[in-house]
Short mmCIF file of C-alpha atoms in Angstrom, two decimals:
data_model
loop_
_atom_site.label_atom_id
_atom_site.label_comp_id
_atom_site.label_asym_id
_atom_site.label_seq_id
_atom_site.Cartn_x
_atom_site.Cartn_y
_atom_site.Cartn_z
CA MET V 138 13.10 -15.94 -37.13
CA ARG V 139 13.39 -19.37 -35.06
CA VAL V 140 16.84 -20.10 -34.63
CA SER V 141 15.70 -23.68 -32.98
CA LEU V 142 14.53 -24.39 -36.64
CA ALA V 143 18.13 -22.79 -38.53
CA THR V 144 20.55 -25.11 -36.61
CA GLN V 145 17.67 -28.02 -37.42
CA ILE V 146 18.76 -27.30 -40.91
CA LEU V 147 22.27 -26.34 -40.53
CA ASN V 148 24.26 -28.78 -38.81
CA LYS V 149 26.69 -31.38 -39.42
CA SER V 150 23.87 -33.89 -39.32
CA GLU V 151 22.33 -32.54 -42.18
CA ALA V 152 25.78 -32.93 -44.19
CA ASP V 153 26.50 -36.47 -43.16
CA GLY V 154 23.03 -36.90 -44.51
CA LEU V 155 23.74 -35.19 -47.40
CA SER V 156 26.83 -37.39 -47.77
CA PHE V 157 25.18 -40.48 -46.72
CA TYR V 158 22.63 -40.73 -49.77
CA SER V 159 25.73 -39.20 -52.44
CA LYS V 160 27.48 -42.28 -51.55
CA HIS V 161 25.21 -44.13 -52.29
CA LYS V 162 24.16 -42.69 -55.50
CA ILE V 163 20.88 -41.05 -54.66
CA PRO V 164 20.10 -39.11 -58.29
CA GLU V 165 19.06 -36.17 -56.07
CA MET V 166 22.05 -35.57 -53.61
CA GLN V 167 24.01 -36.01 -56.28
CA ASN V 168 26.96 -32.71 -56.21
CA CYS V 169 26.46 -31.25 -53.30
CA ASP V 170 29.52 -30.74 -52.10
CA ALA V 171 28.66 -26.74 -51.28
CA THR V 172 25.84 -27.90 -50.11
CA ILE V 173 28.06 -29.58 -47.23
CA ASN V 174 30.61 -27.47 -46.85
CA PHE V 175 27.87 -24.92 -46.55
CA SER V 176 25.89 -26.44 -43.60
CA LEU V 177 29.60 -27.43 -41.99
CA VAL V 178 30.56 -23.49 -41.95
CA PHE V 179 27.34 -22.32 -40.06
CA ASN V 180 27.55 -25.69 -37.72
CA VAL V 181 30.99 -24.51 -36.40
CA MET V 182 30.19 -21.50 -35.93
CA PHE V 183 27.06 -22.53 -34.01
CA ASP V 184 28.76 -24.12 -31.90
CA ALA V 185 31.53 -21.72 -30.95
CA LEU V 186 28.78 -19.31 -30.07
CA ASN V 187 26.95 -21.79 -27.88
CA ALA V 188 28.56 -21.75 -24.78
CA LYS V 189 27.25 -22.47 -21.39
CA ILE V 190 29.29 -21.29 -18.97
CA PRO V 191 32.06 -18.98 -19.24
CA CYS V 192 35.10 -21.22 -19.21
CA GLN V 193 33.69 -22.09 -22.01
CA GLY V 194 32.86 -18.67 -23.71
CA VAL V 195 35.26 -17.34 -26.36
CA HIS V 196 38.20 -15.25 -25.70
CA LEU V 197 41.61 -14.61 -27.47
CA ASN V 198 43.27 -16.96 -29.15
CA SER V 199 41.02 -19.32 -28.11
CA LYS V 200 39.82 -22.61 -30.51
CA ASN V 201 36.34 -20.88 -30.94
CA TYR V 202 37.79 -17.53 -31.57
CA GLU V 203 39.60 -18.40 -34.39
CA ILE V 204 36.78 -20.38 -36.02
CA LEU V 205 34.48 -16.81 -35.84
CA GLN V 206 37.40 -15.19 -36.91
CA ARG V 207 37.88 -17.79 -39.94
CA SER V 208 34.01 -17.53 -40.55
CA LEU V 209 34.43 -13.75 -40.72
CA LYS V 210 37.24 -14.51 -43.98
CA TRP V 211 34.89 -16.69 -45.44
CA LEU V 212 31.96 -14.73 -45.31
CA ASP V 213 33.84 -11.70 -46.12
CA SER V 214 36.02 -13.36 -49.46
CA TRP V 215 32.39 -14.47 -50.42
CA GLU V 216 31.02 -10.98 -51.10
CA SER V 217 34.22 -9.57 -52.57
CA ASN V 218 33.05 -12.03 -55.69
CA VAL V 219 30.12 -10.45 -55.59
CA ILE V 220 31.75 -6.86 -56.07
CA SER V 221 33.84 -8.32 -58.28
CA GLU V 222 31.35 -9.50 -60.02
CA ASN V 223 32.91 -13.06 -60.46
CA ILE V 224 29.66 -13.96 -58.87
CA SER V 225 26.04 -12.50 -59.04
CA GLU V 226 24.07 -10.81 -56.29
CA SER V 227 21.07 -13.54 -56.14
CA GLU V 228 24.45 -16.78 -55.24
CA PHE V 229 25.33 -14.14 -52.32
CA LEU V 230 23.44 -13.56 -49.15
CA THR V 231 20.51 -10.18 -48.84
CA LYS V 232 22.65 -7.11 -47.82
CA SER V 233 20.43 -7.65 -44.20
CA THR V 234 20.99 -11.53 -43.71
CA ALA V 235 24.95 -10.67 -43.89
CA GLU V 236 24.73 -7.07 -42.44
CA VAL V 237 23.15 -10.14 -38.91
CA LEU V 238 25.12 -12.25 -39.67
CA ARG V 239 28.28 -10.04 -39.15
CA VAL V 240 26.65 -9.04 -36.13
CA THR V 241 26.13 -12.21 -34.48
CA ILE V 242 29.50 -13.20 -35.41
CA ASN V 243 30.38 -9.95 -33.34
CA SER V 244 28.66 -11.17 -30.77
CA TRP V 245 30.72 -13.12 -28.37
CA LYS V 246 32.87 -9.61 -27.26
CA ILE V 247 29.13 -8.69 -25.14
CA ASN V 248 27.47 -10.57 -22.72
CA GLN V 249 24.08 -10.69 -24.19
CA ASP V 250 22.62 -13.36 -22.23
CA ALA V 251 20.72 -10.35 -19.39
CA LEU V 252 19.43 -8.83 -22.52
CA GLU V 253 17.91 -12.20 -24.04
CA ARG V 254 16.74 -13.24 -20.71
CA PHE V 255 14.65 -9.89 -20.25
CA PHE V 256 13.55 -10.49 -23.85
CA GLY V 257 12.08 -13.93 -23.14
CA THR V 258 10.65 -12.87 -20.23
CA VAL V 259 8.74 -10.18 -22.33
CA ARG V 260 7.77 -13.25 -24.94
CA MET V 261 6.32 -15.37 -22.42
CA ALA V 262 4.56 -12.55 -20.68
CA SER V 263 2.69 -11.74 -24.02
CA GLY V 264 1.43 -15.34 -24.84
CA ALA V 265 2.48 -17.50 -28.05
CA ASN V 266 3.48 -15.18 -30.63
CA ASP V 267 5.35 -15.63 -33.58
CA HIS V 268 5.49 -11.62 -34.65
CA PRO V 269 5.36 -9.56 -31.90
CA SER V 270 5.46 -5.82 -32.13
CA THR V 271 7.34 -2.38 -31.00
CA PRO V 272 3.59 -1.44 -29.33
CA THR V 273 3.54 -5.16 -28.21
CA PHE V 274 6.80 -5.26 -26.43
CA LEU V 275 6.04 -1.24 -24.74
CA GLN V 276 2.69 -2.39 -23.53
CA VAL V 277 4.17 -5.43 -21.69
CA TYR V 278 6.88 -4.01 -20.16
CA LYS V 279 4.68 -1.61 -18.93
CA LEU V 280 2.19 -4.35 -17.09
CA LEU V 281 5.56 -6.41 -16.09
CA THR V 282 6.91 -2.97 -14.35
CA VAL V 283 3.29 -2.03 -12.71
CA TYR V 284 3.21 -6.31 -12.00
CA VAL V 285 6.61 -6.31 -9.74
CA ILE V 286 5.31 -3.30 -7.59
CA LEU V 287 2.16 -4.61 -6.76
CA LYS V 288 3.11 -8.39 -6.27
CA PRO V 289 1.68 -10.01 -3.22
CA PRO V 290 4.19 -10.57 -0.71
CA LYS V 291 5.07 -14.52 -0.24
CA TYR V 292 3.82 -14.81 3.17
CA GLY V 293 0.72 -13.55 5.21
CA ASN V 294 -0.69 -13.36 9.25
CA CYS V 295 -2.70 -16.19 8.39
CA THR V 296 -3.19 -18.87 11.40
CA VAL V 297 -3.55 -22.38 10.80
CA GLU V 298 -5.68 -24.18 13.25
CA LYS V 299 -4.71 -27.29 15.05
CA THR V 300 -7.24 -29.98 13.70
CA ASP V 301 -6.20 -33.52 11.97
CA ILE V 302 -7.59 -32.84 8.76
CA SER V 303 -5.23 -34.98 6.75
CA ASN V 304 -7.75 -38.05 7.25
CA ASN V 305 -10.11 -35.96 4.67
CA LEU V 306 -6.96 -35.38 2.26
CA ILE V 307 -6.06 -37.69 -0.91
CA LYS V 308 -2.81 -39.05 -1.00
CA ILE V 309 -1.07 -40.23 -3.58
CA SER V 310 -1.28 -43.89 -2.70
CA ASP V 311 -4.91 -43.56 -3.09
CA ILE V 312 -4.56 -42.20 -6.84
CA GLN V 313 -1.58 -45.16 -7.72
CA ASN V 314 -4.33 -47.54 -5.90
CA ILE V 315 -6.92 -46.37 -8.40
CA TYR V 316 -4.50 -46.79 -11.63
CA THR V 317 -2.81 -50.02 -10.58
CA SER V 318 -3.41 -52.53 -12.88
CA SER V 319 -3.74 -55.94 -11.77
CA GLU V 320 -3.24 -57.59 -15.29
CA THR V 321 -0.58 -58.87 -16.95
CA SER V 322 1.82 -56.89 -18.94
CA SER V 323 2.23 -56.96 -22.62
CA LEU V 324 6.06 -58.15 -22.11
CA GLU V 325 5.03 -61.43 -19.45
CA LYS V 326 2.61 -62.21 -21.73
CA LEU V 327 5.29 -61.84 -25.05
CA GLN V 328 8.15 -64.10 -22.24
CA LYS V 329 5.65 -66.26 -21.71
CA LYS V 330 4.73 -66.68 -25.42
CA LEU V 331 8.64 -67.04 -25.50
CA ASP V 332 8.32 -69.36 -23.11
CA GLY V 333 10.60 -72.83 -24.59
CA PHE V 334 12.10 -71.04 -27.62
CA VAL V 335 15.00 -68.89 -26.06
CA ASN V 336 18.23 -71.16 -25.51
CA GLN V 337 21.51 -70.09 -24.17
CA GLY V 338 24.32 -69.44 -26.63
CA GLU V 339 27.00 -67.35 -27.26
CA TRP V 340 26.37 -65.19 -30.31
CA GLU V 341 28.68 -65.50 -32.84
CA PHE V 342 30.17 -63.43 -35.89
CA SER V 343 29.61 -66.21 -38.08
CA ASP V 344 25.99 -66.78 -37.12
CA ILE V 345 25.68 -63.56 -39.84
CA VAL V 346 26.49 -64.14 -43.43
CA GLU V 347 29.11 -62.06 -44.68
CA HIS V 348 27.77 -59.58 -47.76
CA ASP V 349 29.40 -59.50 -51.20
CA TYR V 350 29.50 -56.36 -52.59
CA SER V 351 30.58 -52.60 -51.53
CA ILE V 352 27.57 -50.69 -50.80
CA ALA V 353 25.01 -51.50 -49.12
CA PRO V 354 21.67 -50.78 -49.31
CA ILE V 355 19.83 -47.93 -47.78
CA ILE V 356 17.36 -49.84 -45.65
CA ASP V 357 20.11 -52.07 -44.52
CA CYS V 358 21.84 -48.81 -43.33
CA LEU V 359 18.99 -47.84 -41.21
CA LYS V 360 18.05 -51.26 -40.08
CA TYR V 361 22.02 -51.33 -37.83
CA TYR V 362 21.26 -47.76 -36.78
CA VAL V 363 18.38 -48.59 -35.08
CA ALA V 364 20.20 -51.61 -33.86
CA GLY V 365 22.88 -49.60 -32.48
CA TYR V 366 20.27 -47.31 -30.68
CA LEU V 367 18.24 -50.38 -28.95
CA SER V 368 21.62 -51.87 -27.79
CA HIS V 369 22.33 -48.67 -26.16
CA GLN V 370 18.75 -48.69 -25.57
CA ILE V 371 19.00 -52.08 -23.73
CA THR V 372 22.06 -51.59 -21.75
CA LYS V 373 20.90 -48.40 -20.23
CA ARG V 374 18.34 -50.64 -18.62
CA SER V 375 20.30 -53.53 -17.64
CA SER V 376 22.46 -54.15 -14.56
CA CYS V 377 23.89 -57.48 -15.87
CA ILE V 378 27.75 -57.94 -17.15
CA LYS V 379 27.57 -60.67 -19.78
CA CYS V 380 24.66 -58.88 -21.17
CA LYS V 381 25.92 -56.06 -21.63
CA SER V 382 28.96 -57.43 -23.49
CA ALA V 383 26.59 -59.09 -25.28
CA PHE V 384 24.63 -56.64 -27.39
CA THR V 385 27.69 -54.59 -28.96
CA VAL V 386 30.99 -54.73 -30.55
CA ILE V 387 33.75 -52.69 -30.44
CA SER V 388 34.25 -51.50 -34.63
CA ASN V 389 32.29 -52.96 -37.19
CA PHE V 390 33.63 -52.46 -41.05
CA LYS V 391 30.95 -53.84 -42.48
CA PRO V 392 29.46 -51.75 -45.65
CA GLU V 393 25.87 -51.91 -43.13
CA THR V 394 27.76 -49.34 -41.15
CA ASP V 395 28.19 -46.53 -43.21
CA LEU V 396 25.17 -44.28 -41.41
CA THR V 397 27.07 -45.01 -38.42
CA ASN V 398 30.52 -44.67 -38.63
CA ILE V 399 29.24 -41.51 -40.74
CA LYS V 400 26.93 -39.96 -37.45
CA SER V 401 29.12 -41.26 -34.62
CA ARG V 402 31.65 -38.97 -33.04
CA GLY V 403 32.86 -41.94 -31.19
CA TRP V 404 30.14 -42.39 -28.78
CA LEU V 405 27.98 -44.29 -30.94
CA LYS V 406 27.48 -48.29 -30.37
CA HIS V 407 28.41 -51.24 -32.79
CA PRO V 408 25.33 -53.92 -32.42
CA ASN V 409 26.05 -57.26 -32.32
CA PRO V 410 26.02 -58.78 -35.82
CA TYR V 411 23.32 -61.27 -33.98
CA LEU V 412 21.26 -58.48 -32.94
CA TYR V 413 21.27 -56.70 -36.11
CA SER V 414 19.90 -60.01 -38.09
CA LEU V 415 17.45 -60.04 -35.60
CA ILE V 416 16.15 -56.14 -35.63
CA SER V 417 16.31 -56.65 -39.82
CA ALA V 418 14.19 -60.19 -39.43
CA ILE V 419 11.67 -57.87 -36.80
CA GLU V 420 11.56 -54.79 -39.37
CA ASP V 421 10.46 -57.54 -42.32
CA GLU V 422 7.83 -59.43 -40.21
CA PHE V 423 6.28 -55.68 -39.42
CA MET V 424 6.30 -55.01 -43.45
CA LYS V 425 5.14 -57.76 -43.59
CA HIS V 426 1.48 -56.97 -41.03
CA VAL V 427 1.91 -53.45 -40.92
CA ASN V 428 -1.76 -53.42 -41.83
CA SER V 429 -2.59 -55.97 -40.00
CA ASN V 430 -4.91 -55.21 -36.71
CA THR V 431 -2.84 -58.35 -34.94
CA VAL V 432 -0.19 -56.90 -36.20
CA PHE V 433 1.99 -57.20 -32.45
CA TYR V 434 1.38 -61.58 -33.20
CA ASP V 435 1.70 -62.06 -36.25
CA ILE V 436 5.27 -60.60 -35.89
CA ILE V 437 5.79 -62.54 -32.85
CA ASP V 438 4.59 -66.09 -35.45
CA GLY V 439 6.27 -64.86 -38.26
CA LEU V 440 9.73 -64.76 -36.37
CA ILE V 441 9.39 -67.79 -34.29
CA THR V 442 8.61 -69.56 -38.09
CA GLN V 443 12.03 -68.26 -39.26
CA TYR V 444 14.01 -68.26 -36.82
CA GLY V 445 12.90 -71.40 -34.41
CA SER V 446 14.38 -70.36 -31.19
CA PHE V 447 16.55 -67.29 -30.61
CA THR V 448 19.68 -67.67 -28.50
CA PHE V 449 21.18 -65.57 -25.80
CA PRO V 450 24.14 -65.79 -23.59
CA CYS V 451 22.86 -65.06 -20.40
CA THR V 452 21.03 -67.51 -18.52
CA GLU V 453 19.21 -65.61 -16.32
CA HIS V 454 18.39 -63.49 -18.39
CA LYS V 455 17.58 -64.14 -21.58
CA TYR V 456 13.71 -64.42 -21.25
CA TYR V 457 13.74 -60.90 -20.69
CA VAL V 458 15.84 -59.70 -22.81
CA ILE V 459 14.57 -60.77 -25.89
CA SER V 460 11.53 -60.67 -25.26
CA PHE V 461 12.18 -56.90 -24.67
CA THR V 462 14.06 -56.55 -27.64
CA ILE V 463 10.79 -57.23 -29.59
CA LYS V 464 9.10 -55.17 -27.67
CA TYR V 465 11.05 -52.41 -27.66
CA TYR V 466 11.32 -52.58 -31.49
CA ILE V 467 7.89 -53.14 -32.35
CA ASN V 468 6.71 -50.00 -30.55
CA MET V 469 9.28 -48.11 -31.40
CA ARG V 470 7.97 -48.75 -35.38
CA LEU V 471 4.38 -48.47 -34.72
CA ARG V 472 5.08 -45.22 -33.12
CA GLN V 473 7.18 -44.11 -36.35
CA TYR V 474 4.77 -45.90 -38.82
CA THR V 475 1.63 -43.67 -37.13
CA ARG V 476 2.71 -40.68 -37.03
CA GLN V 477 4.00 -41.21 -41.17
CA SER V 478 0.76 -42.03 -41.62
CA ASN V 479 -0.57 -38.91 -39.70
CA GLN V 480 1.44 -36.73 -41.79
CA GLU V 481 0.31 -38.38 -44.87
CA LYS V 482 -3.26 -37.81 -44.07
CA VAL V 483 -3.63 -34.48 -42.88
CA LYS V 484 -1.70 -33.14 -46.69
CA GLU V 485 -5.05 -35.86 -48.32
CA ASN V 486 -7.10 -34.00 -45.92
CA ALA V 487 -6.27 -30.43 -46.98
CA LYS V 488 -5.76 -31.73 -50.84
CA LYS V 489 -9.65 -32.61 -50.75
CA LYS V 490 -10.62 -29.77 -48.67
CA ASN V 491 -9.30 -27.05 -51.96
CA ILE V 492 -10.92 -29.60 -54.40
CA GLN V 493 -14.25 -28.93 -52.41
CA ILE V 494 -13.59 -25.32 -52.55
CA LEU V 495 -12.75 -24.96 -56.06
CA TYR V 496 -15.71 -27.19 -56.22
CA HIS V 497 -18.11 -24.14 -54.59
CA LEU V 498 -16.24 -22.03 -56.08
CA VAL V 499 -17.18 -23.20 -59.65
CA PHE V 500 -20.82 -24.14 -58.82
CA ARG V 501 -21.54 -21.06 -57.40
CA SER V 502 -20.34 -19.22 -60.87
CA PHE V 503 -21.99 -21.47 -62.98
CA LYS V 504 -25.06 -20.82 -60.58
CA LEU V 505 -24.41 -17.37 -61.21
#
């Protein structure tokens, strides 16, 4: 069992995604309240058992203890409905899964870190193996025992002659000189291209036209969410107070903030409306020129044609910030688009391979 995959499915992010798409009237996501509640139950259960330091562990009358007790009652109540034939057995977990889940919930009573560390050592010693067996475990355990006994000492009785050999060694600086390029970086080229198109000016809220509908399209919510992520990345790389204050706002209640508000636990950033407008324009240009061989420069030309000029409050960093924003978003979208295209290509190649195998089988049958 891969716990990481289970936690990726049964977590709050998955529940938030279902809630978001259900709110936007996606047909496949309607009537999914039960699935959302099921995911949230397992999410809080995993969080209660996922303590890294002793003070965060489960103690009597603690919050995590109450969560685990509530989870046990929820599981018992679910099973009692099966026993009383209110629901069928297919609507409940298998017996082995239910018992293992009970053992997992009650595992807070013992400290199993040492045991998990030992089993982890055994699994790492045997290499990648998704289906370990008992004979494999016993064999690796014996090998590890012998290895500990025969392990050589850390220090020996060898001596080093006092000769100056430092001149013959390769230094880190030598390797850096090999890979250091004197060419102008793409960010510097972009700043040079935008020279004269970035002006000093405040990012006012009135620059953005208000929407007059209650539920924004999903694509707008995704753009807003990505714009908030981008504003966080930029503020991390900047020490200028004026630049940091320009990228985010305290709160926003526009329709396109639905995804950010659902996902946020208090630390997600709301981007400045001007930044959101810029990201939306970049995304539109990206979709126009995504199949072009010069996609980067086509997007820049399209932005210059659409905007005419850009504004940024900080005079000192205006060229760098606008250039970095555009470059960072385009690179991020290219990586995501390339990954998605490669995944689709793998599926297409697998389908062609299956057709080819079927063709050979049919051809051989006719030949016989």
